[in-house]
mmCIF file with all atom_site columns, C-alpha atoms in Angstrom:
data_model
loop_
_atom_site.group_PDB
_atom_site.id
_atom_site.type_symbol
_atom_site.label_atom_id
_atom_site.label_alt_id
_atom_site.label_comp_id
_atom_site.label_asym_id
_atom_site.label_entity_id
_atom_site.label_seq_id
_atom_site.pdbx_PDB_ins_code
_atom_site.Cartn_x
_atom_site.Cartn_y
_atom_site.Cartn_z
_atom_site.occupancy
_atom_site.B_iso_or_equiv
_atom_site.pdbx_formal_charge
_atom_site.auth_seq_id
_atom_site.auth_comp_id
_atom_site.auth_asym_id
_atom_site.auth_atom_id
_atom_site.pdbx_PDB_model_num
ATOM 1   C CA . MET A 1 1   ? -10.154 -41.111 43.247  1.00 45.00 ? 1   MET A CA 1
ATOM 2   C CA . LEU A 1 2   ? -8.749  -43.372 40.417  1.00 34.00 ? 2   LEU A CA 1
ATOM 3   C CA . SER A 1 3   ? -11.528 -45.731 40.529  1.00 41.00 ? 3   SER A CA 1
ATOM 4   C CA . SER A 1 4   ? -14.007 -42.717 40.252  1.00 40.00 ? 4   SER A CA 1
ATOM 5   C CA . LEU A 1 5   ? -12.264 -41.563 36.917  1.00 34.00 ? 5   LEU A CA 1
ATOM 6   C CA . LEU A 1 6   ? -12.397 -45.031 35.548  1.00 33.00 ? 6   LEU A CA 1
ATOM 7   C CA . THR A 1 7   ? -16.234 -45.470 36.447  1.00 37.00 ? 7   THR A CA 1
ATOM 8   C CA . VAL A 1 8   ? -16.794 -42.145 34.955  1.00 34.00 ? 8   VAL A CA 1
ATOM 9   C CA . HIS A 1 9   ? -14.633 -42.994 31.762  1.00 37.00 ? 9   HIS A CA 1
ATOM 10  C CA . THR A 1 10  ? -16.385 -46.475 31.586  1.00 39.00 ? 10  THR A CA 1
ATOM 11  C CA . LEU A 1 11  ? -19.792 -44.472 31.611  1.00 36.00 ? 11  LEU A CA 1
ATOM 12  C CA . TRP A 1 12  ? -18.622 -42.244 28.975  1.00 39.00 ? 12  TRP A CA 1
ATOM 13  C CA . ASP A 1 13  ? -17.674 -45.051 26.685  1.00 43.00 ? 13  ASP A CA 1
ATOM 14  C CA . TYR A 1 14  ? -21.023 -46.709 27.129  1.00 38.00 ? 14  TYR A CA 1
ATOM 15  C CA . MET A 1 15  ? -22.947 -43.659 26.620  1.00 38.00 ? 15  MET A CA 1
ATOM 16  C CA . TYR A 1 16  ? -20.833 -43.167 23.451  1.00 36.00 ? 16  TYR A CA 1
ATOM 17  C CA . GLU A 1 17  ? -21.466 -46.681 22.188  1.00 41.00 ? 17  GLU A CA 1
ATOM 18  C CA . PHE A 1 18  ? -25.171 -46.504 22.737  1.00 37.00 ? 18  PHE A CA 1
ATOM 19  C CA . ALA A 1 19  ? -25.238 -42.935 20.702  1.00 39.00 ? 19  ALA A CA 1
ATOM 20  C CA . CYS A 1 20  ? -23.695 -44.678 17.873  1.00 42.00 ? 20  CYS A CA 1
ATOM 21  C CA . VAL A 1 21  ? -26.047 -47.735 17.863  1.00 41.00 ? 21  VAL A CA 1
ATOM 22  C CA . CYS A 1 22  ? -28.992 -45.419 18.182  1.00 39.00 ? 22  CYS A CA 1
ATOM 23  C CA . LEU A 1 23  ? -27.366 -43.209 15.185  1.00 41.00 ? 23  LEU A CA 1
ATOM 24  C CA . PHE A 1 24  ? -26.950 -46.497 13.027  1.00 40.00 ? 24  PHE A CA 1
ATOM 25  C CA . GLU A 1 25  ? -30.124 -47.977 13.609  1.00 44.00 ? 25  GLU A CA 1
ATOM 26  C CA . SER A 1 26  ? -31.924 -44.635 12.905  1.00 44.00 ? 26  SER A CA 1
ATOM 27  C CA . CYS A 1 27  ? -29.971 -45.283 9.419   1.00 56.00 ? 27  CYS A CA 1
ATOM 28  C CA . SER A 1 28  ? -31.836 -47.294 7.043   1.00 55.00 ? 28  SER A CA 1
ATOM 29  C CA . SER A 1 29  ? -30.337 -50.522 5.841   1.00 73.00 ? 29  SER A CA 1
ATOM 30  C CA . MET A 1 30  ? -28.464 -51.150 2.815   1.00 85.00 ? 30  MET A CA 1
ATOM 31  C CA . ASP A 1 31  ? -30.188 -50.227 -0.478  1.00 93.00 ? 31  ASP A CA 1
ATOM 32  C CA . VAL A 1 32  ? -29.231 -51.350 -4.058  1.00 96.00 ? 32  VAL A CA 1
ATOM 33  C CA . ILE A 1 33  ? -30.276 -49.020 -6.437  1.00 96.00 ? 33  ILE A CA 1
ATOM 34  C CA . VAL A 1 34  ? -31.088 -50.434 -10.153 1.00 97.00 ? 34  VAL A CA 1
ATOM 35  C CA . VAL A 1 35  ? -33.251 -49.803 -13.079 1.00 96.00 ? 35  VAL A CA 1
ATOM 36  C CA . ASN A 1 36  ? -35.829 -52.540 -13.638 1.00 96.00 ? 36  ASN A CA 1
ATOM 37  C CA . SER A 1 37  ? -35.198 -53.134 -17.190 1.00 96.00 ? 37  SER A CA 1
ATOM 38  C CA . ILE A 1 38  ? -32.856 -51.918 -20.061 1.00 97.00 ? 38  ILE A CA 1
ATOM 39  C CA . ASN A 1 39  ? -33.406 -52.086 -23.729 1.00 96.00 ? 39  ASN A CA 1
ATOM 40  C CA . ALA A 1 40  ? -30.227 -52.738 -25.530 1.00 96.00 ? 40  ALA A CA 1
ATOM 41  C CA . LEU A 1 41  ? -29.508 -52.423 -29.485 1.00 96.00 ? 41  LEU A CA 1
ATOM 42  C CA . ASN A 1 42  ? -28.173 -55.445 -30.907 1.00 96.00 ? 42  ASN A CA 1
ATOM 43  C CA . GLY A 1 43  ? -24.352 -55.199 -31.579 1.00 95.00 ? 43  GLY A CA 1
ATOM 44  C CA . THR A 1 44  ? -23.884 -52.079 -29.386 1.00 97.00 ? 44  THR A CA 1
ATOM 45  C CA . THR A 1 45  ? -22.369 -51.426 -25.808 1.00 97.00 ? 45  THR A CA 1
ATOM 46  C CA . VAL A 1 46  ? -24.704 -51.323 -22.893 1.00 97.00 ? 46  VAL A CA 1
ATOM 47  C CA . LYS A 1 47  ? -24.117 -49.797 -19.393 1.00 97.00 ? 47  LYS A CA 1
ATOM 48  C CA . ILE A 1 48  ? -25.832 -51.810 -16.813 1.00 98.00 ? 48  ILE A CA 1
ATOM 49  C CA . PRO A 1 49  ? -25.930 -49.604 -13.568 1.00 97.00 ? 49  PRO A CA 1
ATOM 50  C CA . CYS A 1 50  ? -25.732 -50.596 -10.001 1.00 98.00 ? 50  CYS A CA 1
ATOM 51  C CA . THR A 1 51  ? -25.155 -48.379 -7.010  1.00 97.00 ? 51  THR A CA 1
ATOM 52  C CA . PHE A 1 52  ? -25.847 -48.828 -3.287  1.00 96.00 ? 52  PHE A CA 1
ATOM 53  C CA . THR A 1 53  ? -26.042 -46.666 -0.117  1.00 94.00 ? 53  THR A CA 1
ATOM 54  C CA . SER A 1 54  ? -25.124 -47.848 3.512   1.00 91.00 ? 54  SER A CA 1
ATOM 55  C CA . CYS A 1 55  ? -24.913 -46.508 6.942   1.00 88.00 ? 55  CYS A CA 1
ATOM 56  C CA . TYR A 1 56  ? -21.118 -47.686 6.954   1.00 91.00 ? 56  TYR A CA 1
ATOM 57  C CA . ARG A 1 57  ? -18.194 -46.751 4.778   1.00 91.00 ? 57  ARG A CA 1
ATOM 58  C CA . MET A 1 58  ? -16.856 -49.366 2.554   1.00 92.00 ? 58  MET A CA 1
ATOM 59  C CA . ASP A 1 59  ? -14.143 -51.485 4.104   1.00 92.00 ? 59  ASP A CA 1
ATOM 60  C CA . THR A 1 60  ? -12.169 -52.938 1.152   1.00 90.00 ? 60  THR A CA 1
ATOM 61  C CA . THR A 1 61  ? -11.112 -56.007 3.533   1.00 91.00 ? 61  THR A CA 1
ATOM 62  C CA . LYS A 1 62  ? -14.556 -57.045 4.332   1.00 93.00 ? 62  LYS A CA 1
ATOM 63  C CA . PHE A 1 63  ? -16.773 -55.717 1.410   1.00 95.00 ? 63  PHE A CA 1
ATOM 64  C CA . SER A 1 64  ? -17.897 -58.285 -1.429  1.00 95.00 ? 64  SER A CA 1
ATOM 65  C CA . MET A 1 65  ? -19.916 -58.272 -4.367  1.00 96.00 ? 65  MET A CA 1
ATOM 66  C CA . ASN A 1 66  ? -20.977 -60.505 -7.381  1.00 97.00 ? 66  ASN A CA 1
ATOM 67  C CA . TRP A 1 67  ? -22.592 -60.040 -10.586 1.00 98.00 ? 67  TRP A CA 1
ATOM 68  C CA . THR A 1 68  ? -24.585 -62.799 -11.945 1.00 97.00 ? 68  THR A CA 1
ATOM 69  C CA . TYR A 1 69  ? -26.565 -63.765 -14.998 1.00 97.00 ? 69  TYR A CA 1
ATOM 70  C CA . GLN A 1 70  ? -29.730 -66.107 -15.507 1.00 96.00 ? 70  GLN A CA 1
ATOM 71  C CA . GLU A 1 71  ? -31.511 -66.686 -18.383 1.00 94.00 ? 71  GLU A CA 1
ATOM 72  C CA . SER A 1 72  ? -34.854 -66.535 -16.583 1.00 91.00 ? 72  SER A CA 1
ATOM 73  C CA . ILE A 1 73  ? -36.033 -66.360 -12.846 1.00 87.00 ? 73  ILE A CA 1
ATOM 74  C CA . ASN A 1 74  ? -35.922 -69.903 -12.358 1.00 88.00 ? 74  ASN A CA 1
ATOM 75  C CA . ASP A 1 75  ? -32.724 -70.756 -14.106 1.00 90.00 ? 75  ASP A CA 1
ATOM 76  C CA . THR A 1 76  ? -29.170 -71.448 -12.409 1.00 94.00 ? 76  THR A CA 1
ATOM 77  C CA . GLU A 1 77  ? -27.236 -68.093 -11.991 1.00 96.00 ? 77  GLU A CA 1
ATOM 78  C CA . GLU A 1 78  ? -23.908 -67.933 -13.627 1.00 96.00 ? 78  GLU A CA 1
ATOM 79  C CA . MET A 1 79  ? -21.139 -65.650 -11.893 1.00 97.00 ? 79  MET A CA 1
ATOM 80  C CA . PHE A 1 80  ? -19.243 -63.341 -14.357 1.00 97.00 ? 80  PHE A CA 1
ATOM 81  C CA . MET A 1 81  ? -17.803 -60.706 -12.334 1.00 97.00 ? 81  MET A CA 1
ATOM 82  C CA . THR A 1 82  ? -16.692 -60.531 -8.678  1.00 97.00 ? 82  THR A CA 1
ATOM 83  C CA . TYR A 1 83  ? -14.723 -58.429 -6.052  1.00 96.00 ? 83  TYR A CA 1
ATOM 84  C CA . TYR A 1 84  ? -11.234 -59.268 -4.864  1.00 94.00 ? 84  TYR A CA 1
ATOM 85  C CA . LYS A 1 85  ? -9.594  -57.474 -1.991  1.00 90.00 ? 85  LYS A CA 1
ATOM 86  C CA . LYS A 1 86  ? -6.347  -56.759 -3.532  1.00 88.00 ? 86  LYS A CA 1
ATOM 87  C CA . LYS A 1 87  ? -7.356  -56.767 -7.292  1.00 92.00 ? 87  LYS A CA 1
ATOM 88  C CA . GLY A 1 88  ? -10.926 -54.899 -6.846  1.00 94.00 ? 88  GLY A CA 1
ATOM 89  C CA . MET A 1 89  ? -13.637 -55.874 -9.533  1.00 96.00 ? 89  MET A CA 1
ATOM 90  C CA . VAL A 1 90  ? -12.549 -58.533 -11.847 1.00 95.00 ? 90  VAL A CA 1
ATOM 91  C CA . PRO A 1 91  ? -14.366 -60.097 -14.668 1.00 95.00 ? 91  PRO A CA 1
ATOM 92  C CA . LEU A 1 92  ? -14.509 -64.036 -14.285 1.00 94.00 ? 92  LEU A CA 1
ATOM 93  C CA . ARG A 1 93  ? -14.130 -66.332 -17.411 1.00 90.00 ? 93  ARG A CA 1
ATOM 94  C CA . SER A 1 94  ? -17.331 -66.975 -19.043 1.00 90.00 ? 94  SER A CA 1
ATOM 95  C CA . ASP A 1 95  ? -18.087 -68.838 -22.278 1.00 91.00 ? 95  ASP A CA 1
ATOM 96  C CA . ARG A 1 96  ? -21.196 -66.730 -22.810 1.00 92.00 ? 96  ARG A CA 1
ATOM 97  C CA . PHE A 1 97  ? -19.634 -63.308 -22.386 1.00 95.00 ? 97  PHE A CA 1
ATOM 98  C CA . GLY A 1 98  ? -15.874 -63.867 -23.001 1.00 93.00 ? 98  GLY A CA 1
ATOM 99  C CA . GLU A 1 99  ? -14.054 -60.595 -22.666 1.00 93.00 ? 99  GLU A CA 1
ATOM 100 C CA . ARG A 1 100 ? -17.072 -58.257 -23.389 1.00 97.00 ? 100 ARG A CA 1
ATOM 101 C CA . VAL A 1 101 ? -17.853 -57.261 -19.775 1.00 97.00 ? 101 VAL A CA 1
ATOM 102 C CA . MET A 1 102 ? -15.918 -54.577 -18.182 1.00 97.00 ? 102 MET A CA 1
ATOM 103 C CA . PHE A 1 103 ? -16.188 -52.785 -14.883 1.00 97.00 ? 103 PHE A CA 1
ATOM 104 C CA . ALA A 1 104 ? -17.561 -49.282 -15.503 1.00 97.00 ? 104 ALA A CA 1
ATOM 105 C CA . GLY A 1 105 ? -18.418 -48.004 -11.955 1.00 96.00 ? 105 GLY A CA 1
ATOM 106 C CA . ASN A 1 106 ? -16.326 -46.321 -8.958  1.00 96.00 ? 106 ASN A CA 1
ATOM 107 C CA . LEU A 1 107 ? -15.846 -48.021 -5.781  1.00 94.00 ? 107 LEU A CA 1
ATOM 108 C CA . ASP A 1 108 ? -15.228 -44.634 -3.886  1.00 93.00 ? 108 ASP A CA 1
ATOM 109 C CA . LYS A 1 109 ? -18.862 -43.602 -4.912  1.00 95.00 ? 109 LYS A CA 1
ATOM 110 C CA . ASN A 1 110 ? -20.413 -47.139 -4.244  1.00 96.00 ? 110 ASN A CA 1
ATOM 111 C CA . ASP A 1 111 ? -21.052 -47.565 -8.038  1.00 97.00 ? 111 ASP A CA 1
ATOM 112 C CA . LEU A 1 112 ? -20.711 -50.877 -9.204  1.00 97.00 ? 112 LEU A CA 1
ATOM 113 C CA . SER A 1 113 ? -21.939 -50.662 -12.717 1.00 98.00 ? 113 SER A CA 1
ATOM 114 C CA . ILE A 1 114 ? -20.469 -52.685 -15.517 1.00 97.00 ? 114 ILE A CA 1
ATOM 115 C CA . THR A 1 115 ? -20.810 -52.379 -19.662 1.00 98.00 ? 115 THR A CA 1
ATOM 116 C CA . LEU A 1 116 ? -21.500 -55.171 -22.143 1.00 97.00 ? 116 LEU A CA 1
ATOM 117 C CA . SER A 1 117 ? -19.925 -54.839 -25.452 1.00 97.00 ? 117 SER A CA 1
ATOM 118 C CA . ASP A 1 118 ? -21.156 -56.112 -28.950 1.00 96.00 ? 118 ASP A CA 1
ATOM 119 C CA . VAL A 1 119 ? -24.637 -57.065 -27.406 1.00 97.00 ? 119 VAL A CA 1
ATOM 120 C CA . GLN A 1 120 ? -26.133 -60.405 -28.470 1.00 95.00 ? 120 GLN A CA 1
ATOM 121 C CA . VAL A 1 121 ? -29.685 -61.426 -28.586 1.00 95.00 ? 121 VAL A CA 1
ATOM 122 C CA . GLU A 1 122 ? -28.394 -64.344 -26.192 1.00 95.00 ? 122 GLU A CA 1
ATOM 123 C CA . ASP A 1 123 ? -27.559 -61.754 -23.565 1.00 97.00 ? 123 ASP A CA 1
ATOM 124 C CA . VAL A 1 124 ? -31.357 -61.530 -22.809 1.00 97.00 ? 124 VAL A CA 1
ATOM 125 C CA . GLY A 1 125 ? -31.864 -62.363 -19.511 1.00 97.00 ? 125 GLY A CA 1
ATOM 126 C CA . ILE A 1 126 ? -31.693 -61.489 -15.646 1.00 98.00 ? 126 ILE A CA 1
ATOM 127 C CA . TYR A 1 127 ? -28.679 -59.602 -14.372 1.00 98.00 ? 127 TYR A CA 1
ATOM 128 C CA . ASN A 1 128 ? -28.197 -59.699 -10.532 1.00 98.00 ? 128 ASN A CA 1
ATOM 129 C CA . CYS A 1 129 ? -25.969 -57.377 -8.338  1.00 98.00 ? 129 CYS A CA 1
ATOM 130 C CA . TYR A 1 130 ? -25.180 -58.495 -5.000  1.00 97.00 ? 130 TYR A CA 1
ATOM 131 C CA . VAL A 1 131 ? -23.435 -56.435 -2.430  1.00 97.00 ? 131 VAL A CA 1
ATOM 132 C CA . ARG A 1 132 ? -22.387 -57.088 1.197   1.00 95.00 ? 132 ARG A CA 1
ATOM 133 C CA . ASN A 1 133 ? -20.769 -54.193 3.184   1.00 95.00 ? 133 ASN A CA 1
ATOM 134 C CA . PRO A 1 134 ? -19.965 -55.323 6.714   1.00 92.00 ? 134 PRO A CA 1
ATOM 135 C CA . PRO A 1 135 ? -21.127 -54.500 9.200   1.00 91.00 ? 135 PRO A CA 1
ATOM 136 C CA . ASP A 1 136 ? -24.438 -54.262 7.376   1.00 89.00 ? 136 ASP A CA 1
ATOM 137 C CA . ARG A 1 137 ? -25.708 -57.676 7.982   1.00 87.00 ? 137 ARG A CA 1
ATOM 138 C CA . ILE A 1 138 ? -28.125 -57.489 4.936   1.00 89.00 ? 138 ILE A CA 1
ATOM 139 C CA . GLN A 1 139 ? -26.903 -58.534 1.872   1.00 92.00 ? 139 GLN A CA 1
ATOM 140 C CA . GLY A 1 140 ? -28.296 -56.045 -0.868  1.00 94.00 ? 140 GLY A CA 1
ATOM 141 C CA . HIS A 1 141 ? -29.593 -57.352 -4.263  1.00 96.00 ? 141 HIS A CA 1
ATOM 142 C CA . GLY A 1 142 ? -30.501 -55.604 -7.314  1.00 97.00 ? 142 GLY A CA 1
ATOM 143 C CA . VAL A 1 143 ? -32.283 -57.303 -10.325 1.00 97.00 ? 143 VAL A CA 1
ATOM 144 C CA . ILE A 1 144 ? -32.099 -55.936 -14.102 1.00 98.00 ? 144 ILE A CA 1
ATOM 145 C CA . GLN A 1 145 ? -33.981 -57.340 -16.947 1.00 98.00 ? 145 GLN A CA 1
ATOM 146 C CA . LEU A 1 146 ? -31.789 -56.883 -20.059 1.00 98.00 ? 146 LEU A CA 1
ATOM 147 C CA . ASN A 1 147 ? -33.911 -56.832 -23.418 1.00 97.00 ? 147 ASN A CA 1
ATOM 148 C CA . VAL A 1 148 ? -32.171 -56.895 -26.695 1.00 96.00 ? 148 VAL A CA 1
ATOM 149 C CA . VAL A 1 149 ? -33.597 -55.383 -29.882 1.00 95.00 ? 149 VAL A CA 1
ATOM 150 C CA . THR A 1 150 ? -32.602 -56.109 -33.464 1.00 90.00 ? 150 THR A CA 1
ATOM 151 C CA . GLU A 1 151 ? -33.438 -52.548 -34.821 1.00 82.00 ? 151 GLU A CA 1
ATOM 152 C CA . LEU A 1 152 ? -34.397 -49.230 -33.515 1.00 73.00 ? 152 LEU A CA 1
ATOM 153 C CA . PRO A 1 153 ? -38.118 -48.205 -33.696 1.00 68.00 ? 153 PRO A CA 1
ATOM 154 C CA . PRO A 1 154 ? -38.895 -46.106 -36.729 1.00 70.00 ? 154 PRO A CA 1
ATOM 155 C CA . PRO A 1 155 ? -38.412 -42.345 -35.978 1.00 68.00 ? 155 PRO A CA 1
ATOM 156 C CA . ARG A 1 156 ? -41.828 -40.421 -35.564 1.00 63.00 ? 156 ARG A CA 1
ATOM 157 C CA . ASP A 1 157 ? -42.807 -38.651 -38.703 1.00 55.00 ? 157 ASP A CA 1
ATOM 158 C CA . SER A 1 158 ? -42.287 -34.877 -38.016 1.00 53.00 ? 158 SER A CA 1
ATOM 159 C CA . THR A 1 159 ? -43.954 -33.848 -41.276 1.00 57.00 ? 159 THR A CA 1
ATOM 160 C CA . ILE A 1 160 ? -47.515 -34.157 -39.877 1.00 54.00 ? 160 ILE A CA 1
ATOM 161 C CA . ALA A 1 161 ? -46.312 -32.530 -36.871 1.00 52.00 ? 161 ALA A CA 1
ATOM 162 C CA . VAL A 1 162 ? -44.610 -29.508 -38.631 1.00 53.00 ? 162 VAL A CA 1
ATOM 163 C CA . ALA A 1 163 ? -47.891 -29.211 -41.008 1.00 54.00 ? 163 ALA A CA 1
ATOM 164 C CA . ILE A 1 164 ? -50.424 -29.080 -37.808 1.00 55.00 ? 164 ILE A CA 1
ATOM 165 C CA . GLY A 1 165 ? -48.022 -26.764 -36.176 1.00 59.00 ? 165 GLY A CA 1
ATOM 166 C CA . ALA A 1 166 ? -47.760 -24.459 -39.476 1.00 57.00 ? 166 ALA A CA 1
ATOM 167 C CA . SER A 1 167 ? -51.826 -24.769 -39.886 1.00 63.00 ? 167 SER A CA 1
ATOM 168 C CA . VAL A 1 168 ? -52.309 -23.866 -36.302 1.00 56.00 ? 168 VAL A CA 1
ATOM 169 C CA . GLY A 1 169 ? -49.907 -21.110 -36.186 1.00 61.00 ? 169 GLY A CA 1
ATOM 170 C CA . GLY A 1 170 ? -51.462 -19.699 -39.646 1.00 63.00 ? 170 GLY A CA 1
ATOM 171 C CA . ALA A 1 171 ? -55.144 -19.893 -38.224 1.00 64.00 ? 171 ALA A CA 1
ATOM 172 C CA . LEU A 1 172 ? -53.861 -18.124 -35.133 1.00 59.00 ? 172 LEU A CA 1
ATOM 173 C CA . ALA A 1 173 ? -52.141 -15.607 -37.083 1.00 57.00 ? 173 ALA A CA 1
ATOM 174 C CA . LEU A 1 174 ? -55.113 -14.778 -39.044 1.00 67.00 ? 174 LEU A CA 1
ATOM 175 C CA . LEU A 1 175 ? -57.321 -14.580 -35.941 1.00 63.00 ? 175 LEU A CA 1
ATOM 176 C CA . ILE A 1 176 ? -55.149 -12.039 -34.598 1.00 60.00 ? 176 ILE A CA 1
ATOM 177 C CA . LEU A 1 177 ? -54.799 -10.074 -37.658 1.00 58.00 ? 177 LEU A CA 1
ATOM 178 C CA . SER A 1 178 ? -58.893 -10.039 -38.163 1.00 64.00 ? 178 SER A CA 1
ATOM 179 C CA . MET A 1 179 ? -59.172 -8.824  -34.420 1.00 66.00 ? 179 MET A CA 1
ATOM 180 C CA . VAL A 1 180 ? -56.626 -6.008  -35.246 1.00 53.00 ? 180 VAL A CA 1
ATOM 181 C CA . VAL A 1 181 ? -58.558 -5.105  -38.082 1.00 53.00 ? 181 VAL A CA 1
ATOM 182 C CA . VAL A 1 182 ? -61.923 -5.269  -36.487 1.00 59.00 ? 182 VAL A CA 1
ATOM 183 C CA . LYS A 1 183 ? -60.599 -3.009  -33.690 1.00 61.00 ? 183 LYS A CA 1
ATOM 184 C CA . CYS A 1 184 ? -59.126 -0.760  -36.166 1.00 55.00 ? 184 CYS A CA 1
ATOM 185 C CA . LEU A 1 185 ? -62.135 -0.140  -38.068 1.00 62.00 ? 185 LEU A CA 1
ATOM 186 C CA . ARG A 1 186 ? -64.268 0.264   -35.169 1.00 68.00 ? 186 ARG A CA 1
ATOM 187 C CA . ARG A 1 187 ? -62.147 2.866   -33.966 1.00 63.00 ? 187 ARG A CA 1
ATOM 188 C CA . HIS A 1 188 ? -62.333 4.497   -37.266 1.00 59.00 ? 188 HIS A CA 1
ATOM 189 C CA . ARG A 1 189 ? -65.897 4.419   -37.385 1.00 69.00 ? 189 ARG A CA 1
ATOM 190 C CA . LYS A 1 190 ? -65.781 5.833   -33.974 1.00 64.00 ? 190 LYS A CA 1
ATOM 191 C CA . GLN A 1 191 ? -63.797 8.695   -34.766 1.00 66.00 ? 191 GLN A CA 1
ATOM 192 C CA . GLU A 1 192 ? -65.794 9.394   -37.992 1.00 69.00 ? 192 GLU A CA 1
ATOM 193 C CA . LEU A 1 193 ? -69.282 9.506   -35.607 1.00 68.00 ? 193 LEU A CA 1
ATOM 194 C CA . ILE A 1 194 ? -67.383 11.992  -33.225 1.00 66.00 ? 194 ILE A CA 1
ATOM 195 C CA . SER A 1 195 ? -66.269 14.096  -36.498 1.00 66.00 ? 195 SER A CA 1
ATOM 196 C CA . GLU A 1 196 ? -69.819 14.003  -37.658 1.00 67.00 ? 196 GLU A CA 1
ATOM 197 C CA . GLU A 1 197 ? -71.481 15.134  -34.271 1.00 70.00 ? 197 GLU A CA 1
ATOM 198 C CA . LYS A 1 198 ? -69.048 17.877  -33.919 1.00 66.00 ? 198 LYS A CA 1
ATOM 199 C CA . MET A 1 199 ? -69.787 19.194  -37.346 1.00 69.00 ? 199 MET A CA 1
ATOM 200 C CA . GLU A 1 200 ? -73.488 19.073  -36.602 1.00 70.00 ? 200 GLU A CA 1
ATOM 201 C CA . GLU A 1 201 ? -72.888 20.881  -33.386 1.00 70.00 ? 201 GLU A CA 1
ATOM 202 C CA . GLU A 1 202 ? -70.730 23.505  -35.081 1.00 65.00 ? 202 GLU A CA 1
ATOM 203 C CA . GLY A 1 203 ? -73.359 23.904  -37.676 1.00 66.00 ? 203 GLY A CA 1
ATOM 204 C CA . LYS A 1 204 ? -76.405 24.590  -35.093 1.00 65.00 ? 204 LYS A CA 1
ATOM 205 C CA . LEU A 1 205 ? -73.955 26.937  -33.374 1.00 64.00 ? 205 LEU A CA 1
ATOM 206 C CA . GLU A 1 206 ? -73.538 29.087  -36.538 1.00 65.00 ? 206 GLU A CA 1
ATOM 207 C CA . ALA A 1 207 ? -77.171 28.779  -37.199 1.00 61.00 ? 207 ALA A CA 1
ATOM 208 C CA . GLU A 1 208 ? -78.109 30.159  -33.876 1.00 63.00 ? 208 GLU A CA 1
ATOM 209 C CA . GLY A 1 209 ? -75.512 32.964  -34.501 1.00 62.00 ? 209 GLY A CA 1
ATOM 210 C CA . VAL A 1 210 ? -77.279 34.138  -37.512 1.00 55.00 ? 210 VAL A CA 1
ATOM 211 C CA . ALA A 1 211 ? -80.622 34.173  -36.179 1.00 59.00 ? 211 ALA A CA 1
ATOM 212 C CA . GLU A 1 212 ? -79.568 36.179  -33.346 1.00 61.00 ? 212 GLU A CA 1
ATOM 213 C CA . GLU A 1 213 ? -78.055 38.638  -35.888 1.00 61.00 ? 213 GLU A CA 1
ATOM 214 C CA . GLY A 1 214 ? -81.210 38.902  -37.600 1.00 60.00 ? 214 GLY A CA 1
ATOM 215 C CA . THR A 1 215 ? -83.396 39.723  -34.460 1.00 59.00 ? 215 THR A CA 1
ATOM 216 C CA . LYS A 1 216 ? -80.822 42.472  -33.582 1.00 54.00 ? 216 LYS A CA 1
#
C-alpha cells in the first residue's frame, strides 16, 4: 500500500514538473525593451530607459545586469553601472561620466532605466543594457544610440498656419452665408409666385361670378 502511494506521489510530482516545463517553454524568452535612439539637448538631464520581461520572477541573489558605453559599434565597452546583490544598482567610477549617472528605475517592475545629467557632446555614443535573470539562460541585451544636440530646432511659425486657417474659415463662412441667402431668396420668390397665382385665381373667380350675375 505504501509503495503504491509513493508511486502515485512520484507520478504526480513528475506530471507537475512536466506541466511547469511546458508552461515555461510556451512563454517567450527574455526580452529587453529599449528605444533605438534618443536625442538630448546639451547641458540637460536625459533619461535612458531600459526594461525587461521574463518568464521568471526576479531572484535578487541570482539576478545580474550591467550598463556599458561605447563610442561606436567597434569600440571597447566601458562599464559604468552594475547590480550588486546587497546594494542593488550602483554607479561605477568613470572618468567620462563622473557622478552624472543615476539609477532611475524600479527593480520590482523590471525597470533598469538611468538618468544622465549635464549631458555633454562627448556623451554621444552607444549605451548597452545587459540583463541576466536566471533560470532564463539567455542574456538580454538592449542597445540605445544617444545623440546630443546643441540647440533645439526652431519652433514652427504658427502665423502662417493661423492665417491659412483664418482664410479657410472666412471663405467657408462666406460660402455658408451665400448659400443661406440664396435659399432665402428662392423661398421668398416661391412665396411671391404662390401669392401671384392665388391672386389670379381669385380674380378669375370674381370675374366668373360677375358674368353669372349678368346672365341672370
